[in-house]
mmCIF file of C-alpha atoms in Angstrom:
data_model
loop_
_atom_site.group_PDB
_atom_site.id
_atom_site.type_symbol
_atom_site.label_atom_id
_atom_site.label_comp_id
_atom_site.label_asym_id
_atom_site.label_seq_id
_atom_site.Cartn_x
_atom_site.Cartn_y
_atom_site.Cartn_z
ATOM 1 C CA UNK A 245 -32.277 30.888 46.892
ATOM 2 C CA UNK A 246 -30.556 29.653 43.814
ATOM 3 C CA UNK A 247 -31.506 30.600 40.783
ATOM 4 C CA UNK A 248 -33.209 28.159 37.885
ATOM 5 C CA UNK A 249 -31.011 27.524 35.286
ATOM 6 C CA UNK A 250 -33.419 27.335 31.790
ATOM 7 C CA UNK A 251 -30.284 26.026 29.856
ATOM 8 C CA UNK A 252 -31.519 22.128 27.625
ATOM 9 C CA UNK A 253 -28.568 20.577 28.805
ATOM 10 C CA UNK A 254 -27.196 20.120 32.933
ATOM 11 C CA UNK A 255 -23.666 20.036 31.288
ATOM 12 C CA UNK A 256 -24.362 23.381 29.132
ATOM 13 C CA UNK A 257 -24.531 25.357 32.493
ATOM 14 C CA UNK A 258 -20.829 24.811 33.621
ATOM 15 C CA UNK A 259 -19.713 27.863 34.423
ATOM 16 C CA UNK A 260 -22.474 29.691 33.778
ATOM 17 C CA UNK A 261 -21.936 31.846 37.245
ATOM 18 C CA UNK A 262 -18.741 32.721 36.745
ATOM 19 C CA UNK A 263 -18.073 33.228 32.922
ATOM 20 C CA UNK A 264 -21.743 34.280 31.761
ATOM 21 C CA UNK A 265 -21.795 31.758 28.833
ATOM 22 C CA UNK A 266 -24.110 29.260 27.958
ATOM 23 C CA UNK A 267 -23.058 27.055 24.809
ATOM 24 C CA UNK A 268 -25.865 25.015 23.690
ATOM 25 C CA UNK A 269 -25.461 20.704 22.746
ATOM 26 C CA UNK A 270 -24.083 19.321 19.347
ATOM 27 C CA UNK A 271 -27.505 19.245 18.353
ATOM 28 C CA UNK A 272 -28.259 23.245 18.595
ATOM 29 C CA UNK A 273 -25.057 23.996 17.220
ATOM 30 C CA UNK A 274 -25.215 21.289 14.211
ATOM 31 C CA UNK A 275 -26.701 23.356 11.166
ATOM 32 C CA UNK A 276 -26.705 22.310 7.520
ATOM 33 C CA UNK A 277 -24.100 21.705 5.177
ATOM 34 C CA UNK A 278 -21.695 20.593 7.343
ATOM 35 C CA UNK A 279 -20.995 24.345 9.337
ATOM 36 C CA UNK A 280 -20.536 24.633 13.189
ATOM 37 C CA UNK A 281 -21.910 27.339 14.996
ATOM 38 C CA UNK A 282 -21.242 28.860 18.715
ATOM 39 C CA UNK A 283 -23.732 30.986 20.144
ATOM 40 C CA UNK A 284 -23.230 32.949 23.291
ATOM 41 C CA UNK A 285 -25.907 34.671 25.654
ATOM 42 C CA UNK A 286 -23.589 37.912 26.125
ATOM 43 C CA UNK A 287 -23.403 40.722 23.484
ATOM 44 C CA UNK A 288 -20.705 38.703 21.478
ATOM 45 C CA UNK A 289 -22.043 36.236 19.039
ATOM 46 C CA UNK A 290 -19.662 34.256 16.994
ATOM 47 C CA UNK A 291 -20.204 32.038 13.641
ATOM 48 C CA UNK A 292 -17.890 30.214 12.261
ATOM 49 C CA UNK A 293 -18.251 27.425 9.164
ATOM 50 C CA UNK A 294 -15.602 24.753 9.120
ATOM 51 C CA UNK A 295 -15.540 22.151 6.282
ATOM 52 C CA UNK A 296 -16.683 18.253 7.009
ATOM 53 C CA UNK A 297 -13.330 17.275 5.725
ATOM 54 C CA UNK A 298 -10.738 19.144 7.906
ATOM 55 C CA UNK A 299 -12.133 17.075 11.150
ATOM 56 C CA UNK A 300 -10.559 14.107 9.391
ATOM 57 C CA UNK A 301 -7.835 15.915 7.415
ATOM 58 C CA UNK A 302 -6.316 16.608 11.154
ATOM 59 C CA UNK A 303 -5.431 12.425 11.824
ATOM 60 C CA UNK A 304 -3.440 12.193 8.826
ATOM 61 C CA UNK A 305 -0.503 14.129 8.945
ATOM 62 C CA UNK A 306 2.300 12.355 6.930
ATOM 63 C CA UNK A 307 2.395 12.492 3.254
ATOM 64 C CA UNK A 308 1.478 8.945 1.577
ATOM 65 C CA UNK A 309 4.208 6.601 -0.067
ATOM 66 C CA UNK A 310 4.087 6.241 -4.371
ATOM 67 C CA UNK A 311 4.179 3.211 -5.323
ATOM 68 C CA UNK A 312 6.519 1.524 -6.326
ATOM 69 C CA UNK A 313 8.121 1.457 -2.900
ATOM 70 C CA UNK A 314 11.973 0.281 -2.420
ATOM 71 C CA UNK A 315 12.187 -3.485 -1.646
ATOM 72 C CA UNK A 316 13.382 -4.877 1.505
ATOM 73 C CA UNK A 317 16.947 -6.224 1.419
ATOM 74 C CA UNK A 318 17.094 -9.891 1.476
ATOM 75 C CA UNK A 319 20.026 -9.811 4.079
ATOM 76 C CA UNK A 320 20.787 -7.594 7.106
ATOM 77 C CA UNK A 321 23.620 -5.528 7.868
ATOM 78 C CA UNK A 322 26.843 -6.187 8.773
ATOM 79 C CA UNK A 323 27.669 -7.236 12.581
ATOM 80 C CA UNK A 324 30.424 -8.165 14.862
ATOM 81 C CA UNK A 325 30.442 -10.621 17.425
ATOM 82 C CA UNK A 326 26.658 -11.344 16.135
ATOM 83 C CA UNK A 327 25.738 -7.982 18.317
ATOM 84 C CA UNK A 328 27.740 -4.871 17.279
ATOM 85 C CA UNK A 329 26.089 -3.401 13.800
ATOM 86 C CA UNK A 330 29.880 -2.840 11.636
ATOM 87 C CA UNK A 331 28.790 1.075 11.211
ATOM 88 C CA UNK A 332 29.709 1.446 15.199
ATOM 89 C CA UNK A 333 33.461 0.549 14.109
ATOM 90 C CA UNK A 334 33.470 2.534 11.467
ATOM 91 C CA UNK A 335 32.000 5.530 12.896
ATOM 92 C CA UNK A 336 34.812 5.520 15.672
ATOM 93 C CA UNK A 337 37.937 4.217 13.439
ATOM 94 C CA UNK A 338 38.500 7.469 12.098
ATOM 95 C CA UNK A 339 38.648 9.239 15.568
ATOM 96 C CA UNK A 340 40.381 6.212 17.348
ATOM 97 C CA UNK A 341 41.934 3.433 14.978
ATOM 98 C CA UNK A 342 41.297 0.049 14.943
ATOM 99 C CA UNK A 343 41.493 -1.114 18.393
ATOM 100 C CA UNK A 344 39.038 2.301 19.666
ATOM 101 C CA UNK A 345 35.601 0.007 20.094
ATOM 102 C CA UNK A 346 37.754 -2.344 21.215
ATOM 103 C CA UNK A 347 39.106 -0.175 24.196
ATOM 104 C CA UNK A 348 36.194 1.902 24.830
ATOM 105 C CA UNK A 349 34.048 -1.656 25.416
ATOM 106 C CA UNK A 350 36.883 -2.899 27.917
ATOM 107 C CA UNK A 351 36.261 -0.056 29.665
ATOM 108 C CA UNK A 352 32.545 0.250 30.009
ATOM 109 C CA UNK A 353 33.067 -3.328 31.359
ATOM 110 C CA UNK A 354 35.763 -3.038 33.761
ATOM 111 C CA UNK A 355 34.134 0.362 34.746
ATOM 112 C CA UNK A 356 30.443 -1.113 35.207
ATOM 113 C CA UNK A 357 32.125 -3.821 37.281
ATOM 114 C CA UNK A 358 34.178 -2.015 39.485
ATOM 115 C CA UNK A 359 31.373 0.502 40.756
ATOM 116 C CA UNK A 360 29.426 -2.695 40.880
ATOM 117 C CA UNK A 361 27.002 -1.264 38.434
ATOM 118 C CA UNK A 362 26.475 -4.964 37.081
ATOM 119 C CA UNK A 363 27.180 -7.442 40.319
ATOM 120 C CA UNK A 364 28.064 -11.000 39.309
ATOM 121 C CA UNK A 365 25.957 -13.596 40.401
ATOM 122 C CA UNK A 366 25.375 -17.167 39.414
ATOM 123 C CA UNK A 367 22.881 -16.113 36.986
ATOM 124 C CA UNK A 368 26.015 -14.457 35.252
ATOM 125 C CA UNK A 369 27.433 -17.988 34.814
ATOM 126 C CA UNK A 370 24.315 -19.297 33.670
ATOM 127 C CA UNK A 371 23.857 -16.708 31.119
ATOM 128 C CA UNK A 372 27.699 -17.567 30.200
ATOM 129 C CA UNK A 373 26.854 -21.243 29.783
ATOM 130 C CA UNK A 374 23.869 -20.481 27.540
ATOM 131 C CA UNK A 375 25.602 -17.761 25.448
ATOM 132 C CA UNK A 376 28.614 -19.925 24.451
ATOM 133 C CA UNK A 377 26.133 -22.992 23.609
ATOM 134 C CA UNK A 378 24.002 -20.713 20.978
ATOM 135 C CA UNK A 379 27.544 -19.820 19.605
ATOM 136 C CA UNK A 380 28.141 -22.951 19.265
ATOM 137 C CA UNK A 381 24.990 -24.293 17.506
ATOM 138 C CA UNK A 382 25.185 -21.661 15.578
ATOM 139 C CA UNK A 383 28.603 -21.692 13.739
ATOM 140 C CA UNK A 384 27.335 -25.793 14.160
ATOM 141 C CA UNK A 385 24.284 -26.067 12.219
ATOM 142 C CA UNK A 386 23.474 -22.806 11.149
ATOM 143 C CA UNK A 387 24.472 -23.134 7.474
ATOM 144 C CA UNK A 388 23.179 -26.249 7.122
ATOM 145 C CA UNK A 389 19.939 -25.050 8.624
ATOM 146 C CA UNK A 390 20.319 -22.158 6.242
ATOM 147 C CA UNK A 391 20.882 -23.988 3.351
ATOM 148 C CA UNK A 392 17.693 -26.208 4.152
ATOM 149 C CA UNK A 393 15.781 -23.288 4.450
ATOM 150 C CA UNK A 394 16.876 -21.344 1.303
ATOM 151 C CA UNK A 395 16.136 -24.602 -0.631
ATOM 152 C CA UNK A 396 12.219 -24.816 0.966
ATOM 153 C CA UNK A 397 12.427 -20.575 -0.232
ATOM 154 C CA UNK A 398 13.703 -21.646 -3.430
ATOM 155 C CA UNK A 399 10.998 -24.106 -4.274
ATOM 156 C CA UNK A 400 8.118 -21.764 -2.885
ATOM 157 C CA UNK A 401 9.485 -18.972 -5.438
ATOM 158 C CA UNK A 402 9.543 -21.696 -7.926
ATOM 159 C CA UNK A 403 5.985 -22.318 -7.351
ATOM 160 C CA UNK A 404 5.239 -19.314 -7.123
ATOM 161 C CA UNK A 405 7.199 -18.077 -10.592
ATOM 162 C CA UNK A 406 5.442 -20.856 -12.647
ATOM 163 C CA UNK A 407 1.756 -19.821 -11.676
ATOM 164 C CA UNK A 408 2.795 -16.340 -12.286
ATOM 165 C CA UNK A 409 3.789 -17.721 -15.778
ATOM 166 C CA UNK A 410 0.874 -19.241 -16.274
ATOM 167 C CA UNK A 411 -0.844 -16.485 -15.752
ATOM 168 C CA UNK A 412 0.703 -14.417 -18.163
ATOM 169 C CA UNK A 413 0.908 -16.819 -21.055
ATOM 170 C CA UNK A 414 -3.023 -17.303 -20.167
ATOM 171 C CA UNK A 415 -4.069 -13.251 -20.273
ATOM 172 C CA UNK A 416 -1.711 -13.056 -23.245
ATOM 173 C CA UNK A 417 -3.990 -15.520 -24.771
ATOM 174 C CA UNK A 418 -6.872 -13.799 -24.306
ATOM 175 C CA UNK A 419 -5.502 -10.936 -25.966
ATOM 176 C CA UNK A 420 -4.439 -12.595 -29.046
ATOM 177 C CA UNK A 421 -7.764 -13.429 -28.923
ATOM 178 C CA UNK A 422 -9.125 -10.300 -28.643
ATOM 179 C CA UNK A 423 -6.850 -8.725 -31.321
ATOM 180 C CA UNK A 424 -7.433 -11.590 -33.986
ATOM 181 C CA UNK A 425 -11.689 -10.729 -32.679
ATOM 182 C CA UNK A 426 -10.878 -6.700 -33.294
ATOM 183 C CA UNK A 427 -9.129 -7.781 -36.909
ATOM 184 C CA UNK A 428 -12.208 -9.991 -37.799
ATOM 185 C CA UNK A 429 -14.305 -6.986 -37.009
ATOM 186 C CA UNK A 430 -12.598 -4.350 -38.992
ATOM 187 C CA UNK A 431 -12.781 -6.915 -41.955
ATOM 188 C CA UNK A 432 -16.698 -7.124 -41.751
ATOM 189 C CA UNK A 433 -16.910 -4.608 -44.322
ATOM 190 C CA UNK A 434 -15.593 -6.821 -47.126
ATOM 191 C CA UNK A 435 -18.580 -9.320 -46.294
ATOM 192 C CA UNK A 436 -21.023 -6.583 -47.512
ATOM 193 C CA UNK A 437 -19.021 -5.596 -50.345
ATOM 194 C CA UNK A 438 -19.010 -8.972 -51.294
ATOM 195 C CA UNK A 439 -22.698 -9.533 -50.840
ATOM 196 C CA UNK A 440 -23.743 -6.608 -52.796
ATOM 197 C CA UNK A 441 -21.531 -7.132 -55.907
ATOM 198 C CA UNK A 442 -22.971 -10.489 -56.024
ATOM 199 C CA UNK A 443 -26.391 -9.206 -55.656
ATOM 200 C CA UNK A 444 -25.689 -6.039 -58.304
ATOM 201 C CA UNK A 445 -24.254 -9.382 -60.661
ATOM 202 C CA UNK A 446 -27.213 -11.124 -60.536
ATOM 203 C CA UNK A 447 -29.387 -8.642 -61.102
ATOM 204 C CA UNK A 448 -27.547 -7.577 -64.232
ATOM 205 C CA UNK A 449 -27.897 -11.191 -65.317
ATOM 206 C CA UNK A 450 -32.184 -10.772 -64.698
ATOM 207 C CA UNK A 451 -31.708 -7.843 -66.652
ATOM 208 C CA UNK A 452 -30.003 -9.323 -69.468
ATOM 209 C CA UNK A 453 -32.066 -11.938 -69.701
ATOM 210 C CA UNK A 454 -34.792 -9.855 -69.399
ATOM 211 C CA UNK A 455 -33.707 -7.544 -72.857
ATOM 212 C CA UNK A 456 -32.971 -10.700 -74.638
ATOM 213 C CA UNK A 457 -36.324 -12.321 -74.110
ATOM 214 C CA UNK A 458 -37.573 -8.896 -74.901
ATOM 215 C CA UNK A 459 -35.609 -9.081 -78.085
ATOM 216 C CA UNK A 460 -36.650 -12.308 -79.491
ATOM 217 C CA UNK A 461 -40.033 -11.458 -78.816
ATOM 218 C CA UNK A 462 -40.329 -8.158 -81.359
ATOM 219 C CA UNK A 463 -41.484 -9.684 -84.910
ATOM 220 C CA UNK A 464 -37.976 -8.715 -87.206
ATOM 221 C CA UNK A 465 -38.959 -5.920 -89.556
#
């Protein structure tokens, strides 16, 4: 007869028989302040603690960019034939001239071809056909659809540069304000000087008036 297993959890007892370990569910091996702890049934009983923080520390390996990052280049590199990037040519001139791509291109061709590597078919033609008409509309319209383009860019940035004006003169406003509000504020003090020499004046003047009253009322000896 098979034994009872007395183990919370049906998926705790895999390989119970054979290794003599029972690990317990997240819940019985959750503890406070954020340590994780493995008990075994054998002899051996092993703790460990493991921060919150290195669980997520783990997904994010690569170091993160400072701002301000480099900007994108307006324009692309350098090709030939609208395909071949221009480094290609130059990493091969020094090792084979001028006319090395050139060569080792006619070759991959004529070798691809005569193994019948690439087999032509009419679809060859067809992709022919439709090749040499993007060339065409291409070195056809494509500046003049580039220069309509630029000029719809051109009056976006436009846009775009006056509100960013605007913005600018309008916080700079504000902190003229601010400023002239600070000066105002620092000045307050003269107010209250103010106040109190004209209150110390006219109580001199009481006083005065007071003695001479005073005065004229003693009977002159």
């Amino acid at each position: 007869e098979r034994p009872s297993c007395s183990c919370p959890d049906r998926f705790s007892c895999r390989g119970h028989r054979d290794s003599k370990i029972v690990t317990g569910t997240f819940a019985d091996h959750a503890v406070p302040g954020g340590t994780f702890r493995r008990r075994h049934s054998g002899p051996v009983s092993e703790e460990c603690s493991l921060p919150r923080s290195r669980a997520t520390r783990t997904f994010h390996t690569g170091q993160p960019h400072l701002a301000p990052v480099p900007p994108i280049p307006e324009y692309g590199g350098k090709v030939r034939y609208g395909l071949i990037p221009e480094e290609f040519f130059q990493f091969l001139y020094p090792k084979t001239g001028v006319t090395g791509p050139y060569v080792l291109g006619t070759g991959l061709i004529l070798y691809a071809l005569s193994k019948e590597i690439y087999v032509i078919t009419g679809e060859t033609f067809t992709a022919m056909s439709l090749i040499g008409i993007m060339v065409y509309g291409i070195k056809k319209y494509g500046p003049s659809v580039a220069a309509y383009a630029d000029k719809i860019n051109e009056q976006k940035l436009a846009q775009l540069e006056e509100a960013k004006q605007a913005s600018i003169q309008q916080f700079q406003n504000a902190i003229d304000m601010e400023k002239s509000q600070q000066a105002l504020t620092q000045k307050r003090h003269y107010l209250f000087d103010v106040q109190r020499e004209k209150e110390t004046v006219a109580k001199c003047i009481a006083d005065l008036k007071l003695l001479a009253k005073k005065a004229q009322a003693q009977p002159v000896m």
